[in-house]
Short mmCIF file of C-alpha atoms in Angstrom, two decimals:
data_model
loop_
_atom_site.label_atom_id
_atom_site.label_comp_id
_atom_site.label_asym_id
_atom_site.label_seq_id
_atom_site.Cartn_x
_atom_site.Cartn_y
_atom_site.Cartn_z
CA MET A 1 0.02 0.03 0.03
CA SER A 2 1.23 3.81 -0.66
CA ASN A 3 2.31 5.60 2.03
CA SER A 4 1.63 8.83 0.25
CA ARG A 5 -0.82 11.45 1.65
CA LEU A 6 -4.45 11.06 0.68
CA SER A 7 -7.33 13.47 1.54
CA TYR A 8 -10.72 13.96 2.60
CA THR A 9 -13.50 13.77 0.38
CA ASP A 10 -13.33 17.79 0.00
CA GLY A 11 -9.67 17.61 -0.85
CA SER A 12 -8.24 18.63 2.48
CA PRO A 13 -5.23 16.38 3.65
CA LEU A 14 -5.46 13.97 6.61
CA PRO A 15 -2.07 13.87 8.32
CA GLY A 16 -0.56 10.34 8.61
CA ASP A 17 -3.57 9.05 6.38
CA GLY A 18 -2.93 5.40 5.77
CA LEU A 19 -0.38 5.16 8.55
CA VAL A 20 -1.81 6.13 12.16
CA GLN A 21 -5.31 7.12 11.02
CA ILE A 22 -7.32 6.60 7.79
CA SER A 23 -9.92 9.04 5.77
CA ARG A 24 -13.28 8.03 4.36
CA ALA A 25 -11.93 8.62 1.17
CA SER A 26 -9.19 6.08 1.33
CA LEU A 27 -11.71 3.38 2.77
CA ILE A 28 -13.85 4.42 -0.45
CA ARG A 29 -11.11 3.78 -2.97
CA LEU A 30 -10.80 0.27 -1.42
CA LYS A 31 -13.80 -0.45 -3.28
CA ARG A 32 -11.74 -1.81 -6.19
CA TRP A 33 -9.95 -4.26 -3.68
CA GLY A 34 -13.08 -5.42 -2.02
CA GLY A 35 -14.93 -6.04 -5.23
CA ASP A 36 -12.06 -8.81 -5.80
CA LEU A 37 -12.54 -10.83 -2.65
CA PRO A 38 -13.77 -14.25 -3.45
CA LEU A 39 -16.36 -14.44 -0.59
CA ARG A 40 -18.97 -16.03 -3.00
CA ALA A 41 -16.92 -18.70 -4.12
CA ILE A 42 -15.84 -19.84 -0.69
CA ARG A 43 -19.74 -20.30 0.03
CA VAL A 44 -20.35 -21.99 -3.13
CA ARG A 45 -17.68 -24.60 -2.58
CA SER A 46 -18.43 -25.23 0.85
CA ARG A 47 -21.68 -26.67 -0.44
CA SER A 48 -19.71 -29.65 -1.76
CA SER A 49 -16.58 -29.58 0.40
CA GLY A 50 -15.95 -31.62 3.63
CA ALA A 51 -12.88 -29.69 4.25
CA TYR A 52 -13.19 -27.71 7.76
CA LEU A 53 -12.00 -24.48 5.97
CA THR A 54 -14.32 -24.47 4.01
CA ARG A 55 -17.23 -25.52 5.84
CA LEU A 56 -19.80 -22.55 5.57
CA LYS A 57 -23.56 -22.83 6.93
CA GLY A 58 -24.93 -21.25 4.01
CA ARG A 59 -27.69 -18.74 4.08
CA GLY A 60 -30.05 -18.22 6.72
CA MET A 61 -33.58 -19.52 7.11
CA GLU A 62 -36.24 -17.02 7.31
CA PHE A 63 -39.45 -18.15 8.95
CA ASP A 64 -42.43 -18.19 6.55
CA GLU A 65 -45.50 -19.43 8.39
CA ALA A 66 -47.08 -22.08 10.67
CA ARG A 67 -49.17 -25.05 9.70
CA PRO A 68 -50.55 -28.10 11.75
CA TYR A 69 -48.07 -30.80 12.14
CA GLN A 70 -47.78 -33.42 9.73
CA ALA A 71 -45.99 -36.85 9.98
CA GLY A 72 -42.43 -36.64 9.15
CA ASP A 73 -41.81 -32.93 10.29
CA GLU A 74 -38.81 -32.36 12.23
CA ILE A 75 -39.57 -32.01 16.04
CA ARG A 76 -37.10 -29.12 16.30
CA ASN A 77 -39.21 -27.33 13.89
CA ILE A 78 -42.47 -27.54 16.45
CA ASP A 79 -43.87 -23.91 17.08
CA TRP A 80 -44.34 -24.14 20.94
CA ARG A 81 -46.16 -21.45 21.52
CA ILE A 82 -48.70 -22.02 18.88
CA THR A 83 -48.89 -25.62 20.09
CA ALA A 84 -49.48 -24.33 23.62
CA ARG A 85 -52.01 -21.84 22.43
CA THR A 86 -54.01 -24.10 20.26
CA GLY A 87 -53.65 -27.55 21.98
CA GLN A 88 -52.60 -28.94 18.53
CA PRO A 89 -49.11 -29.48 17.38
CA TYR A 90 -47.75 -26.93 14.69
CA SER A 91 -44.73 -26.81 12.71
CA LYS A 92 -42.83 -23.71 11.46
CA LEU A 93 -42.07 -23.54 7.74
CA PHE A 94 -39.05 -21.74 6.51
CA ARG A 95 -37.81 -20.30 3.38
CA GLU A 96 -34.28 -19.61 2.08
CA GLU A 97 -33.38 -15.71 2.55
CA LYS A 98 -32.43 -13.92 -0.60
CA GLU A 99 -29.35 -12.47 0.43
CA ARG A 100 -26.99 -13.52 3.27
CA VAL A 101 -26.31 -11.28 6.15
CA VAL A 102 -22.47 -10.08 6.40
CA THR A 103 -21.59 -8.72 10.00
CA LEU A 104 -18.40 -6.91 10.70
CA TRP A 105 -17.20 -7.22 14.28
CA VAL A 106 -14.42 -4.67 14.67
CA ASP A 107 -11.93 -3.91 17.77
CA TYR A 108 -11.09 -0.30 18.37
CA ARG A 109 -9.65 -0.84 21.90
CA ALA A 110 -6.46 1.23 23.14
CA PRO A 111 -3.87 -1.74 22.05
CA MET A 112 -5.25 -1.21 18.32
CA TYR A 113 -3.58 2.13 17.74
CA PHE A 114 -0.08 0.98 18.05
CA ALA A 115 2.60 -0.20 15.57
CA THR A 116 6.25 0.03 15.28
CA GLN A 117 6.29 -0.81 11.42
CA GLY A 118 3.72 -0.12 8.79
CA ARG A 119 0.52 0.87 9.96
CA PHE A 120 -1.58 1.24 13.04
CA LYS A 121 -3.57 -2.06 13.87
CA SER A 122 -6.78 0.28 13.99
CA VAL A 123 -5.79 1.44 10.43
CA LEU A 124 -5.55 -2.03 9.16
CA ALA A 125 -8.82 -2.73 10.95
CA SER A 126 -10.70 -0.47 9.06
CA GLU A 127 -9.08 -1.22 5.71
CA ALA A 128 -10.05 -5.00 6.44
CA ALA A 129 -13.52 -4.13 7.43
CA ALA A 130 -14.11 -1.69 4.53
CA MET A 131 -12.65 -4.27 1.63
CA ILE A 132 -14.95 -6.94 3.17
CA ALA A 133 -17.90 -4.45 3.25
CA TRP A 134 -17.46 -3.56 -0.31
CA SER A 135 -17.32 -7.19 -1.37
CA ALA A 136 -20.54 -7.78 0.46
CA HIS A 137 -22.14 -4.73 -1.31
CA LYS A 138 -21.28 -6.09 -4.73
CA LEU A 139 -22.47 -9.51 -3.92
CA GLY A 140 -25.63 -7.89 -2.75
CA ASP A 141 -25.72 -9.32 0.70
CA ARG A 142 -27.18 -7.69 3.79
CA LEU A 143 -24.59 -5.51 5.66
CA GLY A 144 -24.28 -4.89 9.19
CA GLY A 145 -21.68 -4.09 11.83
CA LEU A 146 -20.53 -3.80 15.66
CA LEU A 147 -17.72 -1.27 16.42
CA PHE A 148 -16.63 -1.48 19.74
CA SER A 149 -14.04 -0.05 22.23
CA GLU A 150 -13.55 0.48 26.00
CA GLN A 151 -16.06 3.13 25.89
CA GLY A 152 -18.76 0.93 24.58
CA HIS A 153 -19.93 -0.23 21.23
CA LEU A 154 -21.87 1.11 18.20
CA GLU A 155 -24.27 -1.07 15.97
CA LEU A 156 -25.52 -0.99 12.46
CA ARG A 157 -28.53 -3.34 11.59
CA PRO A 158 -27.85 -5.17 8.38
CA ARG A 159 -29.20 -3.78 5.33
CA ASN A 160 -28.88 -4.16 1.92
CA ASP A 161 -28.30 -0.55 0.19
CA VAL A 162 -25.38 1.47 -0.49
CA ARG A 163 -26.36 4.16 2.27
CA THR A 164 -25.74 1.51 4.86
CA THR A 165 -22.23 0.69 3.33
CA LEU A 166 -21.26 4.19 3.22
CA ARG A 167 -22.32 4.94 6.57
CA LEU A 168 -20.39 1.70 7.67
CA ILE A 169 -17.22 3.30 5.76
CA ALA A 170 -17.39 6.82 7.55
CA LEU A 171 -17.62 5.21 10.94
CA LEU A 172 -14.64 3.02 10.14
CA ALA A 173 -12.67 6.30 9.30
CA GLU A 174 -13.97 8.20 12.47
CA TYR A 175 -13.17 5.28 14.82
CA SER A 176 -9.70 5.44 13.37
CA GLN A 177 -8.95 8.75 14.05
CA LYS A 178 -10.26 8.49 17.71
CA THR A 179 -7.60 9.18 20.42
CA PRO A 180 -7.82 6.00 22.49
CA PRO A 181 -8.49 6.53 26.29
CA ALA A 182 -5.97 4.97 28.80
CA SER A 183 -7.62 1.69 29.91
CA LEU A 184 -6.69 -1.18 32.33
CA PRO A 185 -6.53 -4.91 30.84
CA GLU A 186 -9.53 -5.79 32.67
CA GLN A 187 -11.54 -2.98 31.25
CA ARG A 188 -10.23 -4.11 27.64
CA ARG A 189 -11.04 -8.05 28.33
CA GLU A 190 -14.52 -6.74 29.33
CA ALA A 191 -15.24 -4.53 26.41
CA ALA A 192 -14.42 -7.53 24.05
CA GLY A 193 -16.44 -10.14 25.92
CA SER A 194 -19.34 -7.61 25.91
CA ALA A 195 -18.88 -7.04 22.37
CA LEU A 196 -18.63 -11.00 21.41
CA LEU A 197 -21.84 -11.46 23.84
CA ARG A 198 -23.74 -8.96 21.72
CA ILE A 199 -22.82 -10.11 18.46
CA ASN A 200 -23.88 -13.67 19.45
CA ARG A 201 -27.09 -12.40 20.47
CA VAL A 202 -27.97 -10.16 17.52
CA THR A 203 -26.40 -12.46 14.65
CA ARG A 204 -29.07 -14.34 12.66
CA PRO A 205 -28.19 -18.23 12.18
CA GLY A 206 -26.66 -18.49 8.60
CA SER A 207 -24.96 -15.22 8.48
CA LEU A 208 -21.40 -14.65 7.88
CA VAL A 209 -19.40 -12.71 10.61
CA CYS A 210 -15.98 -11.28 10.29
CA LEU A 211 -14.20 -10.13 13.27
CA ILE A 212 -11.15 -8.10 13.26
CA SER A 213 -9.12 -7.46 16.11
CA ASP A 214 -5.49 -8.51 17.60
CA PHE A 215 -7.11 -11.14 19.91
CA ARG A 216 -4.57 -10.56 22.40
CA ASP A 217 -6.99 -11.10 25.22
CA LEU A 218 -7.81 -14.40 24.12
CA ASP A 219 -9.09 -16.54 26.90
CA THR A 220 -11.59 -19.18 28.02
CA ARG A 221 -14.51 -16.58 27.81
CA THR A 222 -13.49 -15.56 24.47
CA GLU A 223 -13.41 -19.23 23.11
CA ASN A 224 -16.67 -19.64 24.79
CA HIS A 225 -18.42 -16.99 22.56
CA LEU A 226 -16.50 -17.91 19.22
CA THR A 227 -17.66 -21.49 19.82
CA SER A 228 -21.32 -20.36 20.14
CA LEU A 229 -21.20 -18.00 17.29
CA ALA A 230 -19.50 -20.65 14.91
CA ARG A 231 -22.16 -23.14 15.81
CA HIS A 232 -24.56 -21.45 13.70
CA ASN A 233 -22.76 -19.08 11.36
CA ASP A 234 -19.85 -18.70 9.00
CA LEU A 235 -16.97 -16.98 10.78
CA ILE A 236 -14.01 -15.49 9.41
CA LEU A 237 -11.26 -14.05 11.88
CA VAL A 238 -8.72 -11.37 10.74
CA ARG A 239 -5.86 -11.29 13.46
CA LEU A 240 -3.72 -8.14 13.28
CA PHE A 241 -0.17 -7.97 15.03
CA ASP A 242 2.88 -5.72 15.16
CA PRO A 243 6.09 -7.46 14.76
CA LEU A 244 7.16 -6.38 18.07
CA GLU A 245 4.26 -8.41 19.54
CA ALA A 246 5.69 -11.21 17.74
CA GLU A 247 9.47 -11.23 18.93
CA LEU A 248 11.38 -8.28 20.44
CA PRO A 249 14.21 -7.07 18.63
CA ARG A 250 17.92 -7.55 19.58
CA ALA A 251 19.59 -6.39 22.37
CA GLY A 252 19.32 -2.73 23.10
CA TRP A 253 17.15 -0.05 24.36
CA TYR A 254 14.24 0.81 22.28
CA THR A 255 11.57 3.87 22.06
CA VAL A 256 8.27 3.05 20.59
CA SER A 257 5.28 5.35 20.58
CA ASP A 258 1.46 5.25 19.48
CA GLY A 259 1.88 8.87 18.16
CA ARG A 260 0.78 10.34 21.74
CA ARG A 261 2.97 8.68 24.30
CA PHE A 262 6.31 7.08 24.61
CA VAL A 263 7.60 3.97 25.87
CA ALA A 264 11.16 3.00 26.36
CA ILE A 265 12.01 -0.99 26.16
CA ASP A 266 15.21 -2.98 27.17
CA SER A 267 15.42 -6.22 25.21
CA ALA A 268 18.79 -7.22 26.40
CA ASP A 269 17.60 -9.64 28.87
CA ARG A 270 17.52 -13.05 26.89
CA ALA A 271 14.95 -14.53 29.39
CA ARG A 272 12.57 -11.78 28.71
CA ARG A 273 12.63 -12.06 24.88
CA LEU A 274 12.24 -15.87 25.02
CA ALA A 275 9.44 -15.55 27.07
CA HIS A 276 7.60 -12.98 24.95
CA ARG A 277 8.20 -15.04 22.14
CA GLU A 278 6.72 -18.17 23.73
CA HIS A 279 3.73 -16.04 24.86
CA TYR A 280 3.17 -14.84 21.42
CA LEU A 281 3.30 -18.19 20.03
CA ALA A 282 1.17 -19.80 22.57
CA GLN A 283 -1.82 -17.30 22.01
CA GLN A 284 -1.15 -17.84 18.40
CA ALA A 285 -1.56 -21.67 18.66
CA ARG A 286 -4.46 -21.45 20.79
CA LEU A 287 -6.39 -19.22 18.12
CA GLU A 288 -5.19 -21.66 15.45
CA GLN A 289 -6.76 -24.64 17.42
CA ILE A 290 -9.78 -22.76 18.00
CA CYS A 291 -10.37 -21.92 14.33
CA ARG A 292 -9.43 -25.43 13.25
CA ARG A 293 -11.88 -27.20 15.86
CA HIS A 294 -14.74 -25.25 14.63
CA GLY A 295 -13.99 -24.80 10.92
CA ILE A 296 -13.42 -20.84 11.47
CA HIS A 297 -11.17 -19.19 8.49
CA LEU A 298 -8.54 -17.27 10.00
CA PHE A 299 -6.17 -14.80 8.45
CA GLN A 300 -3.19 -13.17 9.88
CA CYS A 301 -1.50 -10.10 9.03
CA ALA A 302 1.45 -8.15 10.47
CA THR A 303 1.17 -4.16 10.36
CA ASN A 304 3.91 -4.00 7.67
CA ASP A 305 2.25 -6.78 5.42
CA ASP A 306 0.32 -6.07 2.23
CA LEU A 307 -3.36 -6.57 3.69
CA PRO A 308 -5.47 -6.51 0.30
CA GLY A 309 -3.01 -9.14 -1.06
CA ILE A 310 -3.17 -11.38 1.81
CA LEU A 311 -6.93 -11.15 2.01
CA LYS A 312 -7.17 -11.72 -1.43
CA ASN A 313 -4.76 -14.56 -1.97
CA SER A 314 -5.68 -16.28 1.26
CA LEU A 315 -9.30 -16.54 0.22
CA GLY A 316 -8.19 -17.77 -2.98
CA ARG A 317 -6.41 -20.40 -1.76
CA GLN A 318 -9.49 -21.87 0.08
CA VAL A 319 -11.85 -22.21 -2.80
CA HIS A 320 -9.50 -23.92 -5.31
#
């Protein structure tokens, strides 16, 4: 991705655009990349494939009507409320939805506003979400979103229109330009847990849910939420990380900044470097294991990687 300065839609420059924050105009320009993402190809191949990485649940089934129970009807489709009211068993009938729901779950907690190389994780998150949003728009799917931070969350109900897509794009830009508040690890974990619980409650079965985060707070609660969400939906996880989070540099003192605060790091201690690396690898292995177990698509991107290329190529490899 180019590091040249881009601009607002009115032409005025946005300092650090594409590095520490990103403008709406820049996210709109990602439309050409999003249109190339093979989301539909994954869904089509999944109908005839048994591979866990391509096992998508398909489109949701929408309630149509209830009728008296007939021999052969599935017990799980009994409408218990009407049955209780009438005293006679009734079954629910469903029809396939004409478009799938695509929901974006995007993390904007304080650690996302960080990078030692390339672009802030928050910028990458906005870019990834925008590309997937443009792909959903092109495919005619209904698009919704849940953006969250330590200060709460914001929801967009799924709709199939360009206004919703552009509204989401504007919010992705706005969140990338926020100044993150100082927060404790407990607050960050609680924010992620609440956002995962909320997405579980509002997501309709058969949806495609794209979760974009650094997933640094992965714990049993997170795993349980992901397991529940994957049971009835298709999940894509985009894990973002900075090279410093994966491995400390060679021995020496280093100063890092999120653009607002500076922190000095001493990497001379070999045991510290080893522990840092092992912690990262353990978290990575745990997330990969969860995804394998539940058929979740996992894409990983460093802050200095080519995000559009990774998404396009990784999705493409899973459909060939």
